[in-house]
Coordinates of C-alpha atoms in Angstrom, one line a residue:
Chain A
M25 CA 57.4 132.4 -31.3
K26 CA 55.5 131.7 -34.3
S27 CA 53.5 128.8 -32.5
K28 CA 52.2 131.4 -30.0
L29 CA 50.4 133.6 -32.4
P30 CA 47.2 131.4 -32.8
A31 CA 46.9 131.6 -29.1
F32 CA 46.8 135.4 -29.1
P33 CA 43.0 136.0 -29.9
Y34 CA 42.0 133.8 -26.9
L35 CA 44.6 135.7 -24.6
V36 CA 42.9 138.9 -25.5
F37 CA 39.4 137.1 -25.0
M38 CA 40.3 135.9 -21.6
A39 CA 41.9 139.2 -20.5
V40 CA 39.0 141.2 -21.4
F41 CA 35.9 139.0 -20.3
I42 CA 37.8 137.1 -17.5
L43 CA 40.8 138.6 -16.0
V44 CA 39.4 142.2 -16.1
P45 CA 36.1 141.4 -14.4
L46 CA 38.0 139.3 -11.8
L47 CA 40.1 142.5 -11.0
L48 CA 37.1 144.5 -10.9
V49 CA 35.5 142.1 -8.2
A50 CA 38.7 142.2 -6.3
Y51 CA 38.8 146.2 -6.3
Y52 CA 35.3 146.2 -5.2
G53 CA 35.8 143.7 -2.6
F54 CA 38.6 145.3 -0.9
T55 CA 37.6 148.7 -0.9
D56 CA 34.6 150.9 0.4
K57 CA 32.2 153.4 -1.6
Q58 CA 34.9 156.0 -1.6
G59 CA 37.3 153.6 -3.1
T60 CA 39.6 153.5 0.0
F61 CA 41.1 149.9 1.0
T62 CA 39.2 148.3 3.6
L63 CA 38.3 144.5 4.8
E64 CA 35.2 145.7 6.5
F65 CA 33.0 143.6 4.2
F66 CA 34.9 140.5 4.8
R67 CA 34.5 141.2 8.4
K68 CA 30.8 141.9 7.8
F69 CA 30.4 138.4 6.0
L70 CA 31.7 136.7 9.3
E71 CA 28.5 137.9 11.3
P72 CA 26.4 135.3 12.3
L73 CA 23.6 136.2 10.0
Y74 CA 25.6 135.7 7.1
L75 CA 27.8 132.8 8.4
K76 CA 24.3 131.0 8.9
V77 CA 23.6 131.4 5.3
F78 CA 26.8 130.4 4.3
A79 CA 26.9 127.1 6.4
R80 CA 23.1 126.5 5.0
S81 CA 24.8 126.8 1.5
I82 CA 27.7 124.6 2.2
W83 CA 25.5 121.9 3.8
L84 CA 22.8 121.8 1.2
A85 CA 25.5 121.7 -1.5
L86 CA 27.2 118.7 0.4
V87 CA 23.9 117.0 0.8
S88 CA 23.0 117.5 -3.0
T89 CA 26.5 116.3 -4.0
L90 CA 26.2 113.2 -1.8
L91 CA 22.8 112.4 -3.3
C92 CA 23.8 113.0 -6.7
L93 CA 26.8 110.4 -6.1
V94 CA 24.5 108.0 -4.5
I95 CA 22.0 108.1 -7.2
G96 CA 24.6 108.9 -10.1
Y97 CA 27.1 106.2 -9.5
P98 CA 24.7 103.1 -10.0
L99 CA 23.0 104.9 -12.8
A100 CA 26.5 105.4 -14.6
M101 CA 27.1 101.7 -13.8
I102 CA 23.9 100.6 -15.5
L103 CA 24.5 102.9 -18.6
A104 CA 28.2 101.6 -18.7
G105 CA 27.1 97.9 -18.3
D106 CA 25.7 95.6 -20.8
T107 CA 23.1 93.8 -18.7
F108 CA 20.3 96.5 -19.0
K109 CA 18.8 95.9 -22.4
K110 CA 16.6 98.9 -22.6
K111 CA 19.7 101.3 -22.0
N112 CA 18.8 103.5 -25.0
I113 CA 15.6 104.6 -23.4
L114 CA 17.2 105.4 -20.4
I115 CA 19.9 107.5 -21.9
V116 CA 17.1 109.5 -23.8
L117 CA 15.1 110.0 -20.7
F118 CA 18.3 111.2 -19.0
I119 CA 19.3 113.5 -21.9
V120 CA 15.9 115.0 -23.0
P121 CA 15.4 117.3 -20.1
M122 CA 18.7 118.6 -20.7
W123 CA 17.6 120.0 -23.9
M124 CA 15.3 122.2 -22.2
N125 CA 16.3 125.5 -20.5
F126 CA 17.3 125.2 -16.9
L127 CA 14.7 127.8 -15.7
V128 CA 11.9 126.1 -17.3
R129 CA 12.8 122.8 -15.8
T130 CA 12.9 124.3 -12.7
Y131 CA 9.5 126.0 -13.1
A132 CA 8.3 122.7 -14.1
W133 CA 8.9 121.4 -10.6
L134 CA 6.9 124.4 -9.1
T135 CA 3.8 123.1 -10.9
L136 CA 4.3 119.7 -9.7
L137 CA 5.2 120.5 -5.8
E138 CA 2.8 123.6 -5.6
N139 CA 0.1 123.4 -2.9
N140 CA -2.4 123.1 -5.6
G141 CA 0.2 121.3 -7.9
L142 CA -0.1 118.1 -9.6
I143 CA 1.1 115.8 -6.7
N144 CA -0.9 117.7 -4.3
S145 CA -4.1 117.5 -6.5
F146 CA -3.6 113.9 -6.8
L147 CA -3.4 113.3 -3.1
D148 CA -6.4 115.4 -2.7
F149 CA -8.3 113.2 -5.3
L150 CA -7.3 110.4 -3.1
H151 CA -8.7 112.1 -0.1
L152 CA -5.1 112.1 1.4
P153 CA -3.7 115.2 3.3
K154 CA -1.9 117.6 1.3
L155 CA 1.9 117.8 1.6
E156 CA 4.2 120.8 2.3
L157 CA 6.5 120.0 -0.7
L158 CA 7.5 123.5 -1.7
Y159 CA 9.8 126.5 0.0
N160 CA 12.0 124.3 2.3
N161 CA 15.5 123.0 2.1
R162 CA 14.3 119.6 0.8
A163 CA 13.0 121.3 -2.4
V164 CA 16.2 123.2 -2.9
V165 CA 18.1 120.0 -2.5
M166 CA 15.8 118.3 -4.8
G167 CA 16.2 121.1 -7.4
M168 CA 19.8 120.7 -7.3
V169 CA 20.1 117.1 -7.5
Y170 CA 17.6 117.1 -10.5
N171 CA 19.6 119.8 -12.3
F172 CA 23.0 118.8 -11.6
L173 CA 22.7 114.8 -11.5
P174 CA 24.0 114.8 -15.3
F175 CA 27.1 116.5 -14.2
M176 CA 27.9 113.4 -11.9
V177 CA 26.7 110.8 -14.1
L178 CA 28.7 111.7 -17.1
P179 CA 32.2 111.8 -15.8
I180 CA 31.6 108.5 -13.9
H181 CA 30.1 106.9 -17.0
S182 CA 32.9 107.9 -19.0
V183 CA 35.7 106.5 -16.7
L184 CA 33.6 103.2 -16.2
V185 CA 33.4 102.5 -20.0
K186 CA 37.0 102.7 -20.3
I187 CA 37.8 100.2 -17.6
D188 CA 39.0 97.0 -19.4
R189 CA 36.5 94.2 -19.3
S190 CA 39.5 91.8 -18.6
L191 CA 40.4 93.5 -15.4
I192 CA 37.1 92.7 -14.1
E193 CA 37.4 88.9 -15.2
A194 CA 40.9 89.0 -13.7
A195 CA 39.7 89.8 -10.4
E196 CA 36.8 87.1 -10.8
D197 CA 39.3 84.7 -11.6
L198 CA 41.4 85.5 -8.7
G199 CA 38.5 84.7 -6.3
A200 CA 36.5 87.9 -6.0
D201 CA 32.8 87.8 -6.1
R202 CA 30.9 90.6 -7.6
L203 CA 31.2 92.7 -4.4
R204 CA 34.8 92.5 -4.3
V205 CA 35.3 93.0 -7.8
F206 CA 33.4 96.3 -7.5
S207 CA 35.3 97.3 -4.1
R208 CA 38.9 96.2 -5.2
V209 CA 38.7 97.2 -8.9
T210 CA 35.8 99.0 -10.3
L211 CA 35.5 101.6 -7.5
P212 CA 39.1 102.4 -7.2
L213 CA 39.6 102.7 -11.0
S214 CA 36.7 104.9 -11.2
V215 CA 38.1 107.4 -8.5
P216 CA 39.1 110.1 -10.9
G217 CA 35.4 110.2 -12.4
V218 CA 34.1 110.6 -9.3
L219 CA 36.1 113.2 -8.1
S220 CA 35.5 115.4 -11.1
G221 CA 31.8 114.6 -10.6
I222 CA 31.9 115.8 -7.2
T223 CA 33.7 119.0 -8.2
M224 CA 31.2 119.6 -11.1
V225 CA 28.2 119.1 -8.8
F226 CA 29.5 120.9 -5.9
M227 CA 30.4 124.1 -7.4
P228 CA 27.1 125.0 -9.0
S229 CA 25.4 123.8 -6.0
I230 CA 27.2 126.1 -3.5
T231 CA 26.7 129.2 -5.8
T232 CA 23.2 128.7 -7.2
F233 CA 20.4 131.3 -6.5
V234 CA 17.8 130.5 -9.1
I235 CA 17.0 127.2 -7.5
S236 CA 16.7 128.5 -3.9
R237 CA 14.9 131.5 -5.1
L238 CA 12.2 129.3 -7.0
L239 CA 12.0 126.3 -5.0
G240 CA 13.0 127.7 -1.7
G241 CA 10.7 130.8 -2.1
G242 CA 13.1 133.1 -0.1
K243 CA 12.9 131.0 2.9
T244 CA 16.0 129.2 2.4
T245 CA 18.7 132.1 1.5
L246 CA 21.8 130.9 0.1
V247 CA 25.1 132.7 -0.5
G248 CA 24.3 133.1 -4.2
D249 CA 20.8 134.8 -3.2
V250 CA 22.7 137.1 -0.9
I251 CA 25.4 138.0 -3.5
E252 CA 22.7 138.7 -6.0
Q253 CA 20.8 140.8 -3.6
Q254 CA 23.8 142.9 -2.8
F255 CA 24.4 143.6 -6.5
L256 CA 20.8 144.1 -7.8
T257 CA 18.8 145.0 -4.8
V258 CA 20.9 146.6 -2.1
Y259 CA 23.4 148.2 -4.5
N260 CA 26.2 147.2 -2.2
W261 CA 28.6 146.0 -4.9
N262 CA 31.5 146.1 -2.3
F263 CA 29.9 143.6 -0.1
G264 CA 28.7 141.2 -2.9
A265 CA 32.3 141.4 -4.4
A266 CA 33.7 140.6 -1.1
I267 CA 31.3 137.5 -0.6
S268 CA 32.2 136.4 -4.3
L269 CA 35.8 136.5 -3.5
F270 CA 35.3 134.8 -0.1
M271 CA 33.3 131.9 -2.2
M272 CA 35.9 131.9 -4.9
A273 CA 38.5 131.0 -2.1
V274 CA 36.3 128.2 -0.7
I275 CA 35.8 126.6 -4.0
L276 CA 39.6 126.8 -4.8
L277 CA 40.3 125.4 -1.6
S278 CA 38.0 122.4 -2.0
M279 CA 39.2 121.8 -5.4
A280 CA 42.8 121.7 -4.2
L281 CA 41.6 119.3 -1.5
L282 CA 40.0 117.1 -4.0
S283 CA 43.1 117.1 -6.4
R284 CA 45.2 116.4 -3.3
I285 CA 43.1 113.0 -2.8
D286 CA 43.4 112.5 -6.5
R287 CA 47.1 112.5 -6.6
G288 CA 47.4 110.7 -3.4
K289 CA 45.5 107.8 -5.0
E290 CA 47.8 108.0 -8.1
G291 CA 50.6 107.9 -5.6
L292 CA 49.4 104.5 -4.6
L293 CA 50.0 103.0 -8.0
Chain B
M3 CA 37.9 59.1 -14.1
A4 CA 40.2 60.5 -11.3
D5 CA 43.4 61.1 -13.2
H6 CA 41.3 63.5 -15.6
I7 CA 41.4 66.8 -13.7
I8 CA 39.2 68.6 -16.2
E9 CA 36.7 66.9 -18.7
L10 CA 34.7 68.7 -21.4
V11 CA 31.8 66.5 -22.5
D12 CA 29.9 67.4 -25.8
V13 CA 30.5 71.0 -25.0
G14 CA 28.8 73.4 -27.6
K15 CA 28.7 77.1 -27.7
D16 CA 26.5 79.5 -29.7
Y17 CA 26.7 83.2 -30.3
G18 CA 23.7 84.8 -31.8
G19 CA 22.6 81.6 -33.7
S20 CA 26.1 80.5 -35.2
E21 CA 27.8 77.8 -33.5
A22 CA 31.4 78.8 -32.1
L23 CA 31.8 75.4 -30.7
R24 CA 30.4 72.1 -31.7
S25 CA 30.4 69.2 -29.4
I26 CA 33.9 69.4 -27.9
N27 CA 35.2 66.4 -25.8
I28 CA 38.6 67.1 -24.1
R29 CA 40.1 65.3 -21.2
V30 CA 43.0 67.1 -19.3
R31 CA 45.0 64.5 -17.5
S32 CA 46.4 65.9 -14.0
K33 CA 49.7 67.5 -14.2
E34 CA 50.1 67.5 -18.2
F35 CA 50.7 70.3 -20.4
L36 CA 47.8 70.7 -22.8
T37 CA 47.8 73.0 -25.6
L38 CA 44.7 74.2 -27.7
L39 CA 45.9 74.8 -31.2
G40 CA 44.4 76.4 -34.0
P41 CA 43.9 79.3 -36.3
S42 CA 42.1 82.5 -35.0
G43 CA 38.5 82.0 -34.5
C44 CA 38.6 78.1 -34.3
G45 CA 37.2 78.4 -30.8
K46 CA 40.3 77.8 -28.6
T47 CA 39.8 80.6 -26.4
T48 CA 36.2 80.1 -26.1
T49 CA 37.1 76.7 -25.0
L50 CA 39.4 78.2 -22.5
R51 CA 36.9 80.9 -21.2
I52 CA 34.5 77.8 -20.8
I53 CA 36.9 76.1 -18.5
A54 CA 37.8 79.3 -16.6
G55 CA 33.9 80.0 -16.2
F56 CA 33.9 83.3 -18.2
E57 CA 31.5 81.7 -20.5
N58 CA 28.6 79.1 -19.9
P59 CA 28.4 76.5 -22.5
T60 CA 25.4 76.4 -24.4
R61 CA 25.3 72.7 -24.3
G62 CA 27.3 70.1 -22.6
K63 CA 29.2 69.6 -19.3
V64 CA 32.3 70.8 -17.7
L65 CA 33.8 68.4 -15.1
F66 CA 36.5 69.3 -12.6
N67 CA 38.1 66.3 -10.8
G68 CA 34.7 64.4 -11.8
Q69 CA 32.5 66.9 -10.4
D70 CA 30.2 69.0 -12.5
I71 CA 31.0 72.6 -12.5
T72 CA 29.1 73.9 -15.6
G73 CA 27.6 77.2 -14.5
V74 CA 29.7 77.6 -11.3
P75 CA 31.1 81.2 -11.4
P76 CA 34.8 81.8 -12.1
Y77 CA 35.7 82.9 -8.5
L78 CA 34.6 79.5 -7.2
R79 CA 36.7 77.6 -9.4
R80 CA 40.2 76.1 -8.5
V81 CA 41.7 77.5 -11.7
N82 CA 43.6 80.7 -12.4
T83 CA 44.2 82.4 -15.7
V84 CA 47.0 84.3 -17.4
F85 CA 45.3 86.7 -19.7
Q86 CA 46.5 87.4 -23.4
R87 CA 47.0 91.1 -22.5
Y88 CA 48.1 90.4 -18.8
A89 CA 45.1 92.3 -17.4
L90 CA 47.3 93.7 -14.6
F91 CA 45.6 96.1 -12.3
P92 CA 46.9 99.6 -12.9
H93 CA 45.9 100.9 -9.5
L94 CA 48.0 98.5 -7.7
N95 CA 51.8 97.9 -7.7
V96 CA 53.6 94.5 -8.6
M97 CA 53.3 93.4 -5.1
E98 CA 49.7 94.3 -4.7
N99 CA 48.9 92.7 -7.9
V100 CA 50.4 89.3 -7.0
A101 CA 48.9 89.5 -3.6
F102 CA 45.3 90.2 -4.8
G103 CA 44.1 86.7 -4.8
L104 CA 45.5 85.9 -1.3
R105 CA 44.2 89.0 0.1
I106 CA 40.7 88.2 -1.1
K107 CA 41.1 84.8 0.8
K108 CA 42.0 87.0 3.7
M109 CA 45.4 85.2 4.1
D110 CA 47.5 87.0 7.0
R111 CA 49.9 89.7 6.0
E112 CA 53.0 87.8 6.9
Q113 CA 52.1 84.8 5.0
T114 CA 50.9 86.9 2.1
A115 CA 54.3 88.8 1.8
G116 CA 56.3 85.7 2.2
K117 CA 54.5 83.9 -0.7
V118 CA 54.5 86.9 -2.8
A119 CA 58.2 87.1 -2.3
Q120 CA 58.9 83.8 -3.1
M121 CA 56.7 83.9 -6.2
L122 CA 58.4 87.1 -7.7
E123 CA 61.8 85.3 -7.0
M124 CA 60.7 82.4 -8.9
V125 CA 59.8 84.8 -11.9
N126 CA 63.0 86.7 -11.4
L127 CA 61.3 90.0 -10.3
S128 CA 62.8 90.3 -6.8
G129 CA 63.1 93.9 -5.9
Y130 CA 60.2 94.9 -8.3
E131 CA 57.6 94.9 -5.4
R132 CA 56.8 98.7 -5.2
R133 CA 57.1 99.1 -9.1
N134 CA 54.3 100.7 -11.1
V135 CA 52.9 97.9 -13.4
S136 CA 52.7 100.3 -16.2
S137 CA 56.5 101.0 -15.9
L138 CA 57.5 97.3 -16.6
S139 CA 58.2 95.9 -20.1
G140 CA 56.0 93.5 -21.8
G141 CA 58.2 90.4 -20.6
E142 CA 58.0 91.7 -16.9
Q143 CA 54.4 92.3 -17.1
Q144 CA 53.9 88.9 -18.5
R145 CA 55.8 87.5 -15.4
V146 CA 53.9 89.5 -13.0
A147 CA 50.7 88.1 -14.4
I148 CA 51.9 84.3 -14.2
A149 CA 53.1 85.0 -10.7
R150 CA 49.6 86.5 -9.9
A151 CA 48.0 83.5 -11.1
L152 CA 50.5 80.8 -9.6
V153 CA 50.6 82.5 -6.1
N154 CA 47.0 81.1 -5.6
E155 CA 48.4 77.5 -5.8
P156 CA 45.7 76.6 -8.5
E157 CA 45.2 73.0 -9.7
V158 CA 45.0 74.2 -13.1
L159 CA 46.6 77.1 -14.9
L160 CA 45.0 78.5 -18.0
L161 CA 47.2 80.5 -20.4
D162 CA 45.6 82.5 -23.3
E163 CA 48.3 83.1 -25.9
P164 CA 50.4 84.4 -23.1
L165 CA 53.4 84.9 -25.2
G166 CA 51.8 86.4 -28.4
A167 CA 52.9 90.1 -27.7
L168 CA 56.6 89.1 -26.8
D169 CA 59.4 89.4 -29.5
L170 CA 60.9 86.1 -30.9
K171 CA 63.8 85.8 -28.6
L172 CA 62.0 86.6 -25.5
R173 CA 59.1 84.1 -26.4
K174 CA 61.4 81.4 -27.0
E175 CA 63.1 82.0 -23.5
M176 CA 59.6 82.2 -21.8
Q177 CA 58.7 78.9 -23.6
I178 CA 61.4 77.1 -21.8
E179 CA 60.8 78.8 -18.5
L180 CA 57.1 78.1 -18.6
K181 CA 57.7 74.4 -19.4
N182 CA 60.3 74.2 -16.5
M183 CA 57.8 76.0 -14.2
Q184 CA 55.2 73.6 -15.0
Q185 CA 57.3 70.5 -14.4
R186 CA 58.8 71.9 -11.3
L187 CA 55.4 72.9 -9.7
G188 CA 53.6 69.7 -11.0
I189 CA 50.5 72.1 -12.0
T190 CA 48.2 71.2 -14.9
F191 CA 48.6 73.7 -17.9
V192 CA 45.8 74.5 -20.5
Y193 CA 47.5 76.6 -22.9
V194 CA 46.0 78.3 -26.0
T195 CA 48.1 79.3 -29.0
H196 CA 47.9 79.6 -32.7
D197 CA 51.8 79.2 -33.0
Q198 CA 52.3 75.4 -34.0
E199 CA 55.9 75.5 -33.2
E200 CA 55.2 76.6 -29.7
A201 CA 52.7 73.8 -29.4
L202 CA 55.1 71.2 -30.6
T203 CA 57.8 72.6 -28.2
M204 CA 55.9 72.8 -24.9
S205 CA 53.0 70.3 -24.9
D206 CA 52.3 67.0 -23.7
T207 CA 49.0 66.8 -25.5
I208 CA 48.0 69.0 -28.3
V209 CA 44.2 69.5 -29.2
V210 CA 44.1 70.9 -33.1
M211 CA 41.1 72.7 -33.4
D212 CA 39.3 74.4 -36.5
S213 CA 35.9 75.9 -37.0
G214 CA 34.7 74.9 -33.5
V215 CA 35.6 71.2 -34.2
I216 CA 38.5 69.4 -32.7
Q217 CA 40.6 68.0 -35.8
Q218 CA 42.8 65.7 -33.7
T219 CA 44.2 65.2 -30.3
G220 CA 47.6 63.5 -29.5
T221 CA 51.2 64.0 -28.8
P222 CA 53.3 66.4 -30.6
V223 CA 55.1 63.7 -32.1
N224 CA 51.9 62.0 -33.1
I225 CA 50.2 65.1 -34.6
Y226 CA 53.2 66.0 -36.6
N227 CA 53.9 62.6 -38.0
E228 CA 50.4 61.3 -38.1
P229 CA 48.0 64.0 -38.9
S230 CA 44.5 62.6 -39.1
N231 CA 43.4 64.8 -41.9
A232 CA 44.5 67.6 -44.3
F233 CA 43.7 70.5 -42.2
V234 CA 45.9 69.3 -39.3
A235 CA 48.8 68.2 -41.9
D236 CA 48.7 71.9 -43.4
F237 CA 48.3 73.7 -39.9
I238 CA 51.1 71.9 -38.1
G239 CA 54.3 72.5 -40.3
E240 CA 54.3 72.8 -44.1
S241 CA 52.9 70.0 -46.2
N242 CA 52.4 69.0 -49.7
I243 CA 48.9 67.7 -49.9
V244 CA 48.1 65.9 -53.1
P245 CA 44.9 64.3 -54.3
G246 CA 45.1 60.5 -54.7
V247 CA 43.2 57.3 -54.9
M248 CA 43.8 54.4 -53.0
L249 CA 44.3 51.5 -55.5
R250 CA 44.4 48.8 -52.7
D251 CA 45.8 48.2 -49.3
Y252 CA 49.5 49.7 -49.1
L253 CA 49.4 51.0 -52.6
V254 CA 48.3 54.5 -53.3
K255 CA 48.3 56.4 -56.9
F256 CA 49.0 60.2 -57.0
A257 CA 50.9 62.4 -59.2
G258 CA 50.2 60.0 -62.1
A259 CA 52.1 57.1 -60.6
P260 CA 51.6 54.1 -57.9
F261 CA 53.2 54.4 -54.7
E262 CA 53.8 51.8 -52.0
C263 CA 52.6 53.1 -48.7
V264 CA 52.2 51.8 -45.3
D265 CA 48.4 52.6 -44.9
A266 CA 45.6 50.2 -45.2
G267 CA 41.8 49.7 -44.5
F268 CA 40.5 52.1 -47.2
A269 CA 37.9 51.3 -49.8
P270 CA 39.3 50.1 -53.2
D271 CA 39.6 53.1 -55.4
E272 CA 38.6 55.5 -52.7
P273 CA 39.8 59.0 -53.2
V274 CA 42.2 60.4 -50.5
D275 CA 44.6 63.1 -49.5
V276 CA 48.2 62.2 -49.6
V277 CA 50.3 64.5 -47.2
I278 CA 54.0 64.4 -47.5
R279 CA 56.4 66.7 -45.3
P280 CA 58.6 69.0 -47.6
E281 CA 61.7 67.4 -45.7
D282 CA 60.5 63.9 -46.8
V283 CA 60.7 64.6 -50.7
K284 CA 64.0 63.5 -52.0
I285 CA 65.6 64.9 -55.0
I286 CA 66.8 62.4 -57.3
G287 CA 67.9 61.8 -61.0
E288 CA 65.2 62.8 -63.5
D289 CA 65.3 59.4 -65.4
E290 CA 64.8 57.0 -62.5
A291 CA 62.0 59.0 -60.8
R292 CA 58.2 58.5 -61.2
I293 CA 57.6 62.3 -60.5
R294 CA 59.5 65.1 -62.8
G295 CA 59.4 68.6 -62.6
I296 CA 61.4 71.9 -62.9
V297 CA 63.1 73.7 -59.8
R298 CA 61.1 77.2 -60.0
S299 CA 62.7 78.8 -56.9
V300 CA 65.5 78.1 -54.3
T301 CA 65.5 79.9 -51.0
F302 CA 68.0 79.8 -48.4
K303 CA 66.3 79.1 -44.8
G304 CA 69.2 78.9 -42.6
V305 CA 69.2 75.1 -42.0
H306 CA 67.9 73.8 -45.2
Y307 CA 67.0 75.3 -48.6
E308 CA 63.4 75.4 -49.6
M309 CA 62.6 74.7 -53.3
I310 CA 59.5 74.9 -55.3
V311 CA 59.4 72.2 -57.9
E312 CA 56.6 72.3 -60.8
T313 CA 55.7 69.0 -62.0
G314 CA 53.0 70.3 -64.6
T315 CA 50.0 69.7 -62.3
R316 CA 51.2 71.1 -59.0
A317 CA 53.9 72.7 -57.2
W318 CA 55.8 70.8 -54.6
I319 CA 57.5 72.4 -51.5
I320 CA 60.7 70.7 -50.6
H321 CA 63.2 71.1 -47.9
S322 CA 66.7 70.0 -48.5
T323 CA 70.3 70.6 -47.2
T324 CA 71.7 70.3 -50.6
R325 CA 71.2 72.9 -53.2
V326 CA 69.8 72.4 -56.4
E327 CA 70.1 75.0 -59.3
A328 CA 67.0 76.8 -60.2
Q329 CA 65.5 76.1 -63.6
S330 CA 67.0 72.6 -63.5
R331 CA 65.0 69.6 -64.2
V332 CA 64.9 66.9 -61.2
G333 CA 63.1 63.9 -60.3
L334 CA 61.2 63.4 -56.9
E335 CA 61.0 60.4 -54.5
V336 CA 58.9 59.7 -51.5
L337 CA 59.6 56.5 -49.0
P338 CA 56.6 54.6 -48.3
N339 CA 57.0 55.4 -44.6
D340 CA 56.6 59.1 -45.6
I341 CA 53.4 58.9 -47.4
H342 CA 50.4 59.7 -45.1
I343 CA 47.2 59.0 -46.4
M344 CA 44.0 60.8 -45.1
H345 CA 40.2 60.3 -45.9
G346 CA 38.4 62.9 -47.6
G347 CA 39.8 64.1 -50.8
G348 CA 37.7 67.2 -50.4
R349 CA 40.6 69.5 -50.0
T350 CA 43.0 70.0 -52.6
G351 CA 46.5 71.4 -51.5

């Protein structure tokens, strides 16, 4: 009994700041303005207009996660390996932007990609045609990849550095060239890092609204934008709450699926 | 040339400017059990890693069946390694670990399964196929590591202190098992250890190394009985190493008296190291002896007593099956055959 006492303040904190708001969201989601039980707002979210937004959110989040994986895995390998001598510079370049505020970083991209931004000014200077860089899906994906890449690299990196060097040597000794060492030893051993990286990128990607607002310019509405509008512009808290609950279910489901894969891998051991 | 499966020719290795290996020459005969023996940091593991291909020598050549394989990556070499900490793949079970090399070679399923089963039987692990490697004991992991290497039918098996992590009894059993396996399969073993007793038990040839230099190469009997210098004598078994002077051929002076010996070919009055094994020092009556001293301690060691006898200038270690009371005055005698003379005289024991 005594050992539970130190946990008490945290329990109170979690109850007040996590459980109660969650229950409130659930209450709003399942009721209408008069406070009577209804599933109307869930049904409303299944209308084509919103389903399209939902599909776009999932699609962009998947693309961003995949890009983060494709860019992040080799980067994590370079950071974990000892072949690249200028590793420290790379780490600094990678970490310094993280010291800046998320919004500032994203605004910085605006000035780069704008019609009269740095890139287009440079193209103009070279007498090349300007590019439509902002306010489309590509810009949103780029913003997500840029902002969430560290969440992919760090878990993979921390798994890679823990892989025993002698396992790599053992594989080489048994006839595996570099490609096979990677596919049969390094990659399978880094699966837990990859899975947590995917989770940590996919979740913020699917719920973001700042990136789509700034870089998508309102043309690429995501679920996060819809929720934000319902709460702050339309004042339809019930609908906003219902979408939130729906997204929560989606995220929980995908996490369960991922951990299933993870456990399946361990089951093979 | 053909009966040397591996040859290291003037191999040297530098790490950050300091020499880890200095011009090593080793010839491994086909089907022999060769041991690289030495204290930690002597370069024996580096030598093994150069043979395996994990390290490239800074200088010199590595020959395999007479062919230069310096710079050939490990996965193209017909050698396999048993690693010090086993290095089993944690994401694979016992069978998958053993089958790893065969699957890389794309051997068909049935043949692979047959070979793996046969190998596991040889190392007494039949029925362990589906077991998780982390659930195995140290000894069992060791056997999996050996099976994983041997299933590839290497021409040479490299073993890096494979028994270091096992307890004494298991180590003794594995020593005999490894030696049997080596003879039965007719595979060349290159074995790294710092345990001189292990080296003496198992090897056909021992290469004693220290500070990146080969001190002596020879059979176990040869190395034990005829150590070529004071380091080898000290490292292989216990020794009394006494500074002396070679008066002339077959006569050496040490501990204040001239002794007959069987060595010749030294310069007159050349300073030498005299090496005498503890079991070769006989305890006799004080009056008839040329070396006299007082027994300072007597320790029972099972088969023999270990006694420390102080002679005023130095302490002698003596192994004897008969016990002498501590603090008693004794005389020491050494037969000419048991006196080993070494050049140098730099070291004092």
